[in-house]
mmCIF file of C-alpha atoms and ligand atoms in Angstrom:
data_model
loop_
_atom_site.group_PDB
_atom_site.id
_atom_site.type_symbol
_atom_site.label_atom_id
_atom_site.label_comp_id
_atom_site.label_asym_id
_atom_site.label_seq_id
_atom_site.Cartn_x
_atom_site.Cartn_y
_atom_site.Cartn_z
ATOM 1 C CA MET D 1 21.050 -19.224 3.638
ATOM 2 C CA ALA D 2 19.798 -16.200 1.741
ATOM 3 C CA ASN D 3 20.927 -12.807 2.944
ATOM 4 C CA ARG D 4 18.601 -10.845 5.160
ATOM 5 C CA LEU D 5 16.459 -8.255 3.410
ATOM 6 C CA ILE D 6 17.833 -4.777 4.145
ATOM 7 C CA TYR D 7 14.277 -3.484 4.680
ATOM 8 C CA ASP D 8 13.871 -5.908 7.582
ATOM 9 C CA LEU D 9 16.221 -3.750 9.669
ATOM 10 C CA ASP D 10 15.170 -0.778 11.730
ATOM 11 C CA LEU D 11 17.528 2.170 12.117
ATOM 12 C CA LEU D 12 18.973 0.870 15.370
ATOM 13 C CA GLU D 13 19.867 -2.497 13.829
ATOM 14 C CA LEU D 14 21.414 -0.760 10.845
ATOM 15 C CA LYS D 15 23.484 1.388 13.209
ATOM 16 C CA GLU D 16 24.619 -1.668 15.132
ATOM 17 C CA THR D 17 25.577 -3.505 11.952
ATOM 18 C CA LEU D 18 27.638 -0.596 10.652
ATOM 19 C CA ALA D 19 29.287 -0.074 14.014
ATOM 20 C CA SER D 20 30.257 -3.745 14.050
ATOM 21 C CA TRP D 21 31.872 -3.202 10.656
ATOM 22 C CA GLY D 22 33.887 -0.323 12.121
ATOM 23 C CA GLU D 23 32.121 2.309 10.008
ATOM 24 C CA PRO D 24 31.797 5.921 11.229
ATOM 25 C CA GLY D 25 28.614 6.829 13.090
ATOM 26 C CA TYR D 26 27.042 8.924 10.315
ATOM 27 C CA ARG D 27 26.954 6.087 7.792
ATOM 28 C CA ALA D 28 23.788 4.456 9.123
ATOM 29 C CA ALA D 29 21.751 7.654 8.749
ATOM 30 C CA GLN D 30 23.221 8.156 5.285
ATOM 31 C CA ILE D 31 22.172 4.672 4.181
ATOM 32 C CA TRP D 32 18.787 5.003 5.884
ATOM 33 C CA GLN D 33 18.125 8.175 3.918
ATOM 34 C CA GLY D 34 19.351 6.511 0.755
ATOM 35 C CA LEU D 35 16.883 3.670 1.260
ATOM 36 C CA TYR D 36 13.863 5.637 2.433
ATOM 37 C CA GLN D 37 14.265 9.154 1.015
ATOM 38 C CA GLN D 38 16.264 8.794 -2.187
ATOM 39 C CA LEU D 39 14.612 5.379 -2.646
ATOM 40 C CA TRP D 40 17.768 3.719 -3.893
ATOM 41 C CA ALA D 41 17.078 0.172 -4.895
ATOM 42 C CA SER D 42 20.587 -1.281 -4.884
ATOM 43 C CA PRO D 43 24.054 -0.456 -3.503
ATOM 44 C CA ASP D 44 25.124 0.636 -7.044
ATOM 45 C CA GLU D 45 23.040 3.736 -6.511
ATOM 46 C CA PHE D 46 24.754 4.584 -3.215
ATOM 47 C CA THR D 47 27.453 6.512 -5.050
ATOM 48 C CA ALA D 48 28.256 8.658 -2.020
ATOM 49 C CA LEU D 49 29.542 5.558 -0.216
ATOM 50 C CA PRO D 50 33.010 4.114 -0.594
ATOM 51 C CA ARG D 51 33.126 1.270 -3.080
ATOM 52 C CA SER D 52 34.237 -1.203 -0.394
ATOM 53 C CA LEU D 53 31.222 -0.420 1.777
ATOM 54 C CA ARG D 54 28.882 -0.786 -1.172
ATOM 55 C CA ALA D 55 30.373 -4.195 -1.866
ATOM 56 C CA LYS D 56 29.965 -5.155 1.764
ATOM 57 C CA LEU D 57 26.307 -4.114 1.774
ATOM 58 C CA GLU D 58 25.747 -5.998 -1.445
ATOM 59 C CA GLY D 59 27.362 -9.108 -0.014
ATOM 60 C CA SER D 60 25.572 -8.967 3.345
ATOM 61 C CA PHE D 61 21.997 -8.014 2.497
ATOM 62 C CA SER D 62 19.366 -8.664 -0.080
ATOM 63 C CA PHE D 63 17.972 -5.515 -1.708
ATOM 64 C CA SER D 64 15.168 -7.027 -3.705
ATOM 65 C CA SER D 65 12.491 -9.353 -2.445
ATOM 66 C CA LEU D 66 9.646 -8.757 -4.852
ATOM 67 C CA ARG D 67 9.549 -10.029 -8.389
ATOM 68 C CA PRO D 68 6.716 -8.357 -10.285
ATOM 69 C CA SER D 69 5.127 -10.944 -12.541
ATOM 70 C CA ILE D 70 1.855 -9.410 -13.701
ATOM 71 C CA ILE D 71 1.158 -5.689 -13.908
ATOM 72 C CA LEU D 72 -2.333 -4.582 -14.836
ATOM 73 C CA GLU D 73 -3.535 -1.057 -15.418
ATOM 74 C CA SER D 74 -7.243 -0.217 -15.360
ATOM 75 C CA LYS D 75 -8.679 1.269 -18.543
ATOM 76 C CA ASP D 76 -8.962 4.703 -16.966
ATOM 77 C CA GLY D 77 -5.307 4.512 -15.871
ATOM 78 C CA GLU D 78 -6.305 5.297 -12.299
ATOM 79 C CA THR D 79 -5.559 1.911 -10.772
ATOM 80 C CA ARG D 80 -2.482 -0.229 -11.182
ATOM 81 C CA LYS D 81 -2.218 -3.672 -9.704
ATOM 82 C CA THR D 82 0.939 -5.736 -9.417
ATOM 83 C CA LEU D 83 1.206 -9.418 -8.660
ATOM 84 C CA PHE D 84 4.589 -10.104 -7.091
ATOM 85 C CA HIS D 85 6.391 -13.286 -6.216
ATOM 86 C CA LEU D 86 8.514 -13.515 -3.083
ATOM 87 C CA PRO D 87 11.898 -15.289 -3.179
ATOM 88 C CA ASP D 88 10.166 -18.571 -2.207
ATOM 89 C CA ASP D 89 7.726 -17.957 -5.071
ATOM 90 C CA ARG D 90 4.728 -17.149 -2.856
ATOM 91 C CA PRO D 91 2.383 -14.595 -4.460
ATOM 92 C CA ILE D 92 1.305 -11.244 -3.025
ATOM 93 C CA GLU D 93 -0.468 -8.269 -4.517
ATOM 94 C CA ALA D 94 -0.287 -4.522 -4.106
ATOM 95 C CA VAL D 95 -2.433 -1.869 -5.766
ATOM 96 C CA LEU D 96 -1.882 1.821 -6.505
ATOM 97 C CA MET D 97 -5.022 3.929 -6.668
ATOM 98 C CA ARG D 98 -4.953 7.497 -7.961
ATOM 99 C CA TYR D 99 -7.571 9.848 -6.635
ATOM 100 C CA ALA D 100 -7.681 13.603 -7.291
ATOM 101 C CA THR D 101 -4.784 14.467 -5.027
ATOM 102 C CA ARG D 102 -4.181 11.205 -3.201
ATOM 103 C CA ARG D 103 -1.955 8.337 -4.196
ATOM 104 C CA THR D 104 -3.155 5.437 -2.098
ATOM 105 C CA LEU D 105 -1.433 2.076 -1.890
ATOM 106 C CA CYS D 106 -3.203 -1.084 -0.841
ATOM 107 C CA ILE D 107 -0.609 -3.545 0.445
ATOM 108 C CA SER D 108 -0.511 -7.140 1.662
ATOM 109 C CA SER D 109 0.481 -8.401 5.110
ATOM 110 C CA GLN D 110 0.486 -12.134 4.311
ATOM 111 C CA SER D 111 0.622 -14.386 1.257
ATOM 112 C CA GLY D 112 -2.839 -15.942 1.300
ATOM 113 C CA CYS D 113 -4.948 -15.821 4.454
ATOM 114 C CA ALA D 114 -6.008 -18.286 7.130
ATOM 115 C CA MET D 115 -9.373 -16.657 7.877
ATOM 116 C CA GLY D 116 -11.315 -18.283 5.066
ATOM 117 C CA CYS D 117 -13.949 -15.586 4.470
ATOM 118 C CA VAL D 118 -16.131 -17.230 1.853
ATOM 119 C CA PHE D 119 -16.423 -14.326 -0.596
ATOM 120 C CA CYS D 120 -12.744 -13.361 -0.529
ATOM 121 C CA ALA D 121 -10.358 -14.583 -3.213
ATOM 122 C CA THR D 122 -7.467 -14.556 -0.722
ATOM 123 C CA GLY D 123 -9.499 -16.547 1.782
ATOM 124 C CA GLN D 124 -10.298 -19.053 -0.951
ATOM 125 C CA MET D 125 -6.547 -19.554 -1.546
ATOM 126 C CA GLY D 126 -5.823 -20.481 2.064
ATOM 127 C CA PHE D 127 -2.788 -19.466 4.097
ATOM 128 C CA GLY D 128 0.683 -19.260 2.588
ATOM 129 C CA ARG D 129 2.866 -17.470 5.095
ATOM 130 C CA ASN D 130 3.402 -14.267 7.021
ATOM 131 C CA LEU D 131 5.355 -11.513 5.300
ATOM 132 C CA THR D 132 8.366 -10.082 7.072
ATOM 133 C CA SER D 133 8.259 -6.376 7.907
ATOM 134 C CA GLY D 134 10.745 -5.766 5.082
ATOM 135 C CA GLU D 135 8.523 -7.550 2.565
ATOM 136 C CA ILE D 136 5.648 -5.301 3.594
ATOM 137 C CA VAL D 137 7.859 -2.199 3.331
ATOM 138 C CA ALA D 138 9.204 -3.313 -0.068
ATOM 139 C CA GLN D 139 5.721 -3.123 -1.630
ATOM 140 C CA VAL D 140 5.528 0.537 -0.669
ATOM 141 C CA LEU D 141 9.026 1.332 -1.928
ATOM 142 C CA TYR D 142 8.268 -0.366 -5.252
ATOM 143 C CA TYR D 143 5.402 2.027 -5.955
ATOM 144 C CA ALA D 144 7.108 5.006 -4.300
ATOM 145 C CA ARG D 145 9.918 4.690 -6.861
ATOM 146 C CA GLN D 146 7.450 4.642 -9.735
ATOM 147 C CA LEU D 147 5.676 7.695 -8.355
ATOM 148 C CA GLN D 148 8.991 9.449 -7.713
ATOM 149 C CA ALA D 149 9.827 9.142 -11.421
ATOM 150 C CA GLN D 150 6.686 11.226 -12.085
ATOM 151 C CA GLY D 151 7.419 13.726 -9.338
ATOM 152 C CA GLU D 152 4.734 12.212 -7.104
ATOM 153 C CA THR D 153 4.682 10.621 -3.663
ATOM 154 C CA VAL D 154 2.648 8.053 -1.749
ATOM 155 C CA SER D 155 0.023 9.878 0.305
ATOM 156 C CA ASN D 156 -1.904 7.051 2.001
ATOM 157 C CA ILE D 157 -1.397 3.378 2.755
ATOM 158 C CA VAL D 158 -4.133 0.877 3.498
ATOM 159 C CA VAL D 159 -3.253 -2.589 4.776
ATOM 160 C CA MET D 160 -6.156 -4.168 2.911
ATOM 161 C CA GLY D 161 -4.425 -6.383 0.381
ATOM 162 C CA MET D 162 -3.863 -10.062 0.972
ATOM 163 C CA GLY D 163 -3.887 -11.348 4.502
ATOM 164 C CA GLU D 164 -5.064 -10.485 7.975
ATOM 165 C CA PRO D 165 -2.727 -7.869 9.486
ATOM 166 C CA PHE D 166 -3.607 -8.727 13.089
ATOM 167 C CA HIS D 167 -2.638 -12.331 12.368
ATOM 168 C CA ASN D 168 0.836 -10.935 11.572
ATOM 169 C CA TYR D 169 0.769 -8.151 14.136
ATOM 170 C CA GLU D 170 4.466 -7.540 14.871
ATOM 171 C CA ALA D 171 5.661 -7.458 11.281
ATOM 172 C CA THR D 172 2.787 -5.217 10.197
ATOM 173 C CA MET D 173 3.442 -2.697 12.965
ATOM 174 C CA ALA D 174 7.197 -2.837 12.431
ATOM 175 C CA ALA D 175 6.621 -2.056 8.737
ATOM 176 C CA ILE D 176 4.418 0.909 9.624
ATOM 177 C CA ASP D 177 7.003 2.156 12.125
ATOM 178 C CA ARG D 178 9.714 1.904 9.487
ATOM 179 C CA LEU D 179 7.664 3.857 6.933
ATOM 180 C CA ASN D 180 6.634 6.356 9.592
ATOM 181 C CA HIS D 181 10.226 7.065 10.670
ATOM 182 C CA PRO D 182 10.910 10.840 10.579
ATOM 183 C CA GLU D 183 14.481 10.430 9.306
ATOM 184 C CA GLY D 184 13.385 8.054 6.587
ATOM 185 C CA PHE D 185 10.176 7.603 4.595
ATOM 186 C CA ASN D 186 8.345 9.836 7.064
ATOM 187 C CA LEU D 187 4.735 9.071 6.155
ATOM 188 C CA GLY D 188 2.500 10.288 9.005
ATOM 189 C CA ALA D 189 0.814 7.624 11.129
ATOM 190 C CA ARG D 190 -2.610 9.078 10.287
ATOM 191 C CA ARG D 191 -1.986 8.287 6.626
ATOM 192 C CA PHE D 192 -2.159 4.556 7.385
ATOM 193 C CA THR D 193 -5.257 2.416 7.754
ATOM 194 C CA ILE D 194 -5.276 -1.144 9.001
ATOM 195 C CA SER D 195 -8.238 -3.323 8.178
ATOM 196 C CA THR D 196 -8.951 -6.354 10.351
ATOM 197 C CA VAL D 197 -11.503 -9.129 10.078
ATOM 198 C CA GLY D 198 -12.088 -8.582 13.798
ATOM 199 C CA LEU D 199 -9.435 -10.458 15.779
ATOM 200 C CA VAL D 200 -10.356 -9.234 19.257
ATOM 201 C CA PRO D 201 -6.913 -9.632 20.910
ATOM 202 C CA GLY D 202 -5.410 -7.634 18.024
ATOM 203 C CA ILE D 203 -7.965 -4.829 18.421
ATOM 204 C CA LYS D 204 -7.234 -4.718 22.169
ATOM 205 C CA ARG D 205 -3.505 -4.626 21.678
ATOM 206 C CA PHE D 206 -3.842 -1.930 19.025
ATOM 207 C CA THR D 207 -5.996 0.120 21.415
ATOM 208 C CA ALA D 208 -3.464 -0.250 24.231
ATOM 209 C CA GLU D 209 -0.635 0.908 21.973
ATOM 210 C CA ARG D 210 -2.494 4.169 21.291
ATOM 211 C CA ARG D 211 -1.346 4.445 17.746
ATOM 212 C CA GLN D 212 -2.456 7.237 15.430
ATOM 213 C CA VAL D 213 -3.006 4.706 12.630
ATOM 214 C CA ASN D 214 -6.637 4.423 11.464
ATOM 215 C CA LEU D 215 -8.570 1.260 12.196
ATOM 216 C CA ALA D 216 -11.167 -0.411 9.996
ATOM 217 C CA VAL D 217 -13.072 -3.552 10.953
ATOM 218 C CA SER D 218 -14.785 -5.840 8.451
ATOM 219 C CA LEU D 219 -18.304 -6.574 9.692
ATOM 220 C CA HIS D 220 -20.400 -7.605 6.677
ATOM 221 C CA ALA D 221 -23.273 -8.820 8.850
ATOM 222 C CA ALA D 222 -25.106 -7.624 11.960
ATOM 223 C CA ASP D 223 -26.036 -10.977 13.489
ATOM 224 C CA ASP D 224 -23.846 -13.913 14.442
ATOM 225 C CA ASP D 225 -25.475 -16.548 12.238
ATOM 226 C CA LEU D 226 -25.126 -14.568 9.047
ATOM 227 C CA ARG D 227 -21.654 -13.291 9.941
ATOM 228 C CA ALA D 228 -20.379 -16.765 10.784
ATOM 229 C CA SER D 229 -21.662 -18.047 7.443
ATOM 230 C CA LEU D 230 -19.549 -15.417 5.660
ATOM 231 C CA LEU D 231 -16.625 -15.009 8.097
ATOM 232 C CA PRO D 232 -15.789 -18.281 9.896
ATOM 233 C CA VAL D 233 -13.707 -16.312 12.423
ATOM 234 C CA ASN D 234 -16.983 -15.067 13.881
ATOM 235 C CA ARG D 235 -17.322 -18.424 15.664
ATOM 236 C CA ARG D 236 -14.172 -17.600 17.611
ATOM 237 C CA TYR D 237 -14.883 -13.890 18.064
ATOM 238 C CA PRO D 238 -18.617 -13.238 17.903
ATOM 239 C CA LEU D 239 -20.100 -9.834 17.155
ATOM 240 C CA ASP D 240 -20.720 -8.772 20.748
ATOM 241 C CA GLU D 241 -17.041 -9.277 21.587
ATOM 242 C CA VAL D 242 -15.818 -7.593 18.416
ATOM 243 C CA LEU D 243 -18.052 -4.582 18.911
ATOM 244 C CA ALA D 244 -17.214 -4.300 22.610
ATOM 245 C CA ALA D 245 -13.518 -4.146 21.650
ATOM 246 C CA CYS D 246 -14.356 -1.543 18.998
ATOM 247 C CA ARG D 247 -16.270 0.611 21.496
ATOM 248 C CA GLU D 248 -13.339 0.353 23.874
ATOM 249 C CA TYR D 249 -11.015 1.466 21.064
ATOM 250 C CA VAL D 250 -13.140 4.535 20.332
ATOM 251 C CA GLU D 251 -13.479 5.425 24.009
ATOM 252 C CA GLN D 252 -9.791 5.044 24.756
ATOM 253 C CA THR D 253 -8.429 6.728 21.647
ATOM 254 C CA ARG D 254 -11.313 9.088 20.797
ATOM 255 C CA ARG D 255 -10.732 8.121 17.195
ATOM 256 C CA ARG D 256 -13.425 7.307 14.674
ATOM 257 C CA ILE D 257 -13.584 3.663 13.664
ATOM 258 C CA THR D 258 -14.570 2.481 10.198
ATOM 259 C CA PHE D 259 -16.687 -0.581 9.527
ATOM 260 C CA GLU D 260 -16.550 -2.319 6.185
ATOM 261 C CA TRP D 261 -19.444 -4.063 4.563
ATOM 262 C CA ALA D 262 -19.396 -5.817 1.187
ATOM 263 C CA LEU D 263 -22.972 -5.701 -0.103
ATOM 264 C CA ILE D 264 -24.135 -9.062 -1.422
ATOM 265 C CA GLN D 265 -27.424 -9.171 -3.254
ATOM 266 C CA GLY D 266 -30.195 -10.627 -1.108
ATOM 267 C CA VAL D 267 -27.756 -11.692 1.640
ATOM 268 C CA ASN D 268 -26.675 -8.711 3.719
ATOM 269 C CA ASP D 269 -28.133 -5.777 1.776
ATOM 270 C CA THR D 270 -31.603 -5.910 3.365
ATOM 271 C CA PRO D 271 -33.285 -3.160 5.403
ATOM 272 C CA GLU D 272 -33.324 -5.603 8.367
ATOM 273 C CA GLN D 273 -29.534 -5.901 8.311
ATOM 274 C CA ALA D 274 -29.184 -2.115 8.071
ATOM 275 C CA GLN D 275 -31.517 -1.675 11.059
ATOM 276 C CA LYS D 276 -29.707 -4.297 13.131
ATOM 277 C CA LEU D 277 -26.386 -2.700 12.280
ATOM 278 C CA ALA D 278 -27.651 0.766 13.236
ATOM 279 C CA ARG D 279 -28.819 -0.606 16.573
ATOM 280 C CA ARG D 280 -25.427 -2.179 17.261
ATOM 281 C CA LEU D 281 -23.464 0.938 16.344
ATOM 282 C CA LYS D 282 -25.710 3.396 18.162
ATOM 283 C CA GLY D 283 -23.760 6.198 19.816
ATOM 284 C CA MET D 284 -20.358 5.058 18.507
ATOM 285 C CA LEU D 285 -17.988 7.463 16.739
ATOM 286 C CA THR D 286 -18.005 5.580 13.488
ATOM 287 C CA HIS D 287 -18.392 5.494 9.751
ATOM 288 C CA VAL D 288 -19.609 2.608 7.608
ATOM 289 C CA ASN D 289 -18.083 1.952 4.195
ATOM 290 C CA VAL D 290 -20.210 -0.204 1.974
ATOM 291 C CA ILE D 291 -18.898 -1.624 -1.258
ATOM 292 C CA PRO D 292 -20.763 -3.836 -3.706
ATOM 293 C CA LEU D 293 -19.237 -7.347 -3.613
ATOM 294 C CA ASN D 294 -16.467 -8.058 -6.092
ATOM 295 C CA PRO D 295 -17.537 -11.391 -7.564
ATOM 296 C CA THR D 296 -15.022 -14.232 -7.164
ATOM 297 C CA THR D 297 -14.926 -17.637 -8.830
ATOM 298 C CA ARG D 298 -15.601 -19.726 -5.747
ATOM 299 C CA TYR D 299 -18.470 -17.786 -4.229
ATOM 300 C CA PRO D 300 -21.881 -17.672 -5.880
ATOM 301 C CA GLY D 301 -23.059 -14.365 -4.350
ATOM 302 C CA ALA D 302 -23.642 -11.335 -6.578
ATOM 303 C CA PRO D 303 -22.975 -7.645 -5.976
ATOM 304 C CA THR D 304 -25.925 -5.636 -4.807
ATOM 305 C CA THR D 305 -27.624 -3.241 -7.206
ATOM 306 C CA ARG D 306 -27.017 0.485 -7.001
ATOM 307 C CA GLN D 307 -30.590 0.949 -5.899
ATOM 308 C CA ARG D 308 -30.266 -1.447 -2.984
ATOM 309 C CA ALA D 309 -26.892 0.031 -1.979
ATOM 310 C CA ASP D 310 -28.539 3.470 -1.884
ATOM 311 C CA ALA D 311 -31.398 2.108 0.219
ATOM 312 C CA PHE D 312 -28.967 0.464 2.661
ATOM 313 C CA GLN D 313 -27.065 3.717 3.030
ATOM 314 C CA ALA D 314 -30.285 5.708 3.492
ATOM 315 C CA GLU D 315 -31.492 3.318 6.195
ATOM 316 C CA LEU D 316 -28.237 3.676 8.157
ATOM 317 C CA GLU D 317 -28.230 7.442 7.815
ATOM 318 C CA ARG D 318 -31.858 7.611 8.907
ATOM 319 C CA HIS D 319 -30.595 6.123 12.173
ATOM 320 C CA GLY D 320 -27.757 8.611 12.396
ATOM 321 C CA ILE D 321 -24.948 6.302 11.206
ATOM 322 C CA PRO D 322 -22.733 7.958 8.561
ATOM 323 C CA CYS D 323 -22.266 5.703 5.560
ATOM 324 C CA SER D 324 -20.537 6.015 2.217
ATOM 325 C CA ILE D 325 -20.760 3.825 -0.836
ATOM 326 C CA ARG D 326 -17.344 2.976 -2.193
ATOM 327 C CA LEU D 327 -16.659 2.681 -5.865
ATOM 328 C CA ARG D 328 -15.202 -0.601 -6.934
ATOM 329 C CA ARG D 329 -11.811 0.526 -8.137
ATOM 330 C CA GLY D 330 -10.043 -1.401 -10.831
ATOM 331 C CA ILE D 331 -12.857 -3.869 -11.310
ATOM 332 C CA ASP D 332 -11.629 -4.547 -14.862
ATOM 333 C CA ILE D 333 -8.227 -5.642 -13.518
ATOM 334 C CA GLN D 334 -9.390 -7.868 -10.654
ATOM 335 C CA ALA D 335 -8.144 -5.343 -8.122
ATOM 336 C CA GLY D 336 -10.217 -7.022 -5.437
ATOM 337 C CA CYS D 337 -8.161 -8.554 -2.662
ATOM 338 C CA GLY D 338 -6.362 -11.719 -3.820
ATOM 339 C CA GLN D 339 -8.195 -11.966 -7.088
ATOM 340 C CA LEU D 340 -5.214 -11.909 -9.381
ATOM 341 C CA ALA D 341 -3.110 -14.367 -7.389
ATOM 342 C CA GLY D 342 -6.098 -16.643 -6.903
ATOM 343 C CA GLN D 343 -6.735 -16.692 -10.605
ATOM 344 C CA ASN D 344 -3.113 -17.244 -11.433
ATOM 345 C CA ASN D 345 -2.953 -20.042 -8.917
ATOM 346 C CA SER D 346 -5.850 -21.923 -10.404
ATOM 347 C CA ALA D 347 -4.383 -21.473 -13.873
ATOM 348 C CA ALA D 348 -1.085 -22.911 -12.649
ATOM 349 C CA THR D 349 -2.626 -25.959 -11.039
ATOM 350 C CA ARG D 350 -5.030 -26.778 -13.815
HETATM 351 N N1 SAH A 401 -7.980 -9.232 6.270
HETATM 352 C C1 SAH A 401 -8.390 -7.889 6.424
HETATM 353 C C2 SAH A 401 -7.840 -6.960 5.358
HETATM 354 C C3 SAH A 401 -7.779 -7.473 3.965
HETATM 355 S S1 SAH A 401 -9.340 -7.687 3.153
HETATM 356 C C4 SAH A 401 -9.896 -7.804 6.500
HETATM 357 O O1 SAH A 401 -10.564 -8.797 6.206
HETATM 358 O O2 SAH A 401 -10.400 -6.752 6.874
HETATM 359 C C5 SAH A 401 -9.841 -5.999 2.867
HETATM 360 C C6 SAH A 401 -11.337 -5.822 2.741
HETATM 361 O O3 SAH A 401 -11.802 -6.390 1.511
HETATM 362 C C7 SAH A 401 -12.140 -6.474 3.855
HETATM 363 O O4 SAH A 401 -13.139 -5.609 4.304
HETATM 364 C C8 SAH A 401 -12.727 -7.655 3.138
HETATM 365 O O5 SAH A 401 -13.876 -8.135 3.786
HETATM 366 C C9 SAH A 401 -12.990 -7.091 1.785
HETATM 367 N N2 SAH A 401 -13.228 -8.069 0.719
HETATM 368 C C10 SAH A 401 -12.657 -9.264 0.568
HETATM 369 N N3 SAH A 401 -13.148 -9.873 -0.530
HETATM 370 C C11 SAH A 401 -14.037 -9.028 -1.075
HETATM 371 C C12 SAH A 401 -14.879 -9.109 -2.223
HETATM 372 N N4 SAH A 401 -14.883 -10.173 -3.008
HETATM 373 N N5 SAH A 401 -15.688 -8.045 -2.476
HETATM 374 C C13 SAH A 401 -15.675 -6.955 -1.668
HETATM 375 N N6 SAH A 401 -14.907 -6.836 -0.585
HETATM 376 C C14 SAH A 401 -14.092 -7.866 -0.282
HETATM 377 FE FE1 SF4 A 402 -8.470 -12.876 5.019
HETATM 378 FE FE2 SF4 A 402 -9.534 -10.429 4.985
HETATM 379 FE FE3 SF4 A 402 -9.894 -12.130 2.939
HETATM 380 FE FE4 SF4 A 402 -11.084 -12.606 5.255
HETATM 381 S S1 SF4 A 402 -11.458 -10.860 3.894
HETATM 382 S S2 SF4 A 402 -10.015 -14.120 4.005
HETATM 383 S S3 SF4 A 402 -9.564 -11.902 6.677
HETATM 384 S S4 SF4 A 402 -7.978 -11.240 3.583
#
């Protein structure tokens, strides 16, 4: 059997492992800092450790789980997307986006996705498997090392790559906890955003855990018929239930919730949809992010025009719902969720 990925361990497990090897108590913290502060990628770099311990680490754990296979940089150099393969060859993607001062990573929680949203390249691929917490963490460390070489650091993380994070709840939260750890990577909880398709039990659990992590929910439609035609999961968790859980989240945590909406020409970019949405969100501490659809091969819908996106935003704001129009980052490098892997997949099976 393959060795366990070192990034799958939390600090306590690392401590227990080292204690069982008869190592002094301070070693675990030293290795933890090596992994998450110095960003060492292999035991060779742990030069402060005795050679025998390095060899033992090397022999007991795996230090690399991601094999980058395609790296694409947008023309403006602001967005870099990497297609990785896991040890079992499953694909995942992670994207680095540079904004003025922010360095935001978009990471995956699963290879593929079981939710089948019709316009999503990952949904079109189907489900591969859940990532382990260490495989989620490894995507962040991969980019953190690249940024470190330029004297930069990761400032924000969005779990909006491949997969549905609430369908892999434990591993996703364990990864965030690991990256949030004050003695390690130490990225503040508020710097994370989780995006969910609207799995109601996940939203409820997240609310109960009172985390400081930001929550975004993908709506895309303001009535059940239209939403179910785009997001099959709406048949299981209809809008009323999703929005009741969202209201509960806002009331319990007093945190603003974000709703995501991919604008599809003539489908969900109408004034009627904007009005229905405004009615549903009335009085909620919220913000709507609209983004013109990223076209994918297996969905015929087209992105909305700028004019219609502006009108949609204006309609929401007229009803007192804050709304921003997102730029499509990295459109020239298929930085949309799952697009690169999906494309690669179809090329491989052709
Ligand atoms: N599974 C989660 C997170 C990953 S998808 C979720 O669905 O929320 C991240 C966001 O990208 C979601 O809002 C999703 O609806 C959106 N998305 C997927 N495919 C898209 C496309 N082709 N164009 C625009 N947005 C898309
Ligand atoms: Fe899965 Fe999100 Fe894509 Fe839907 S939009 S198929 S939930 S990754």
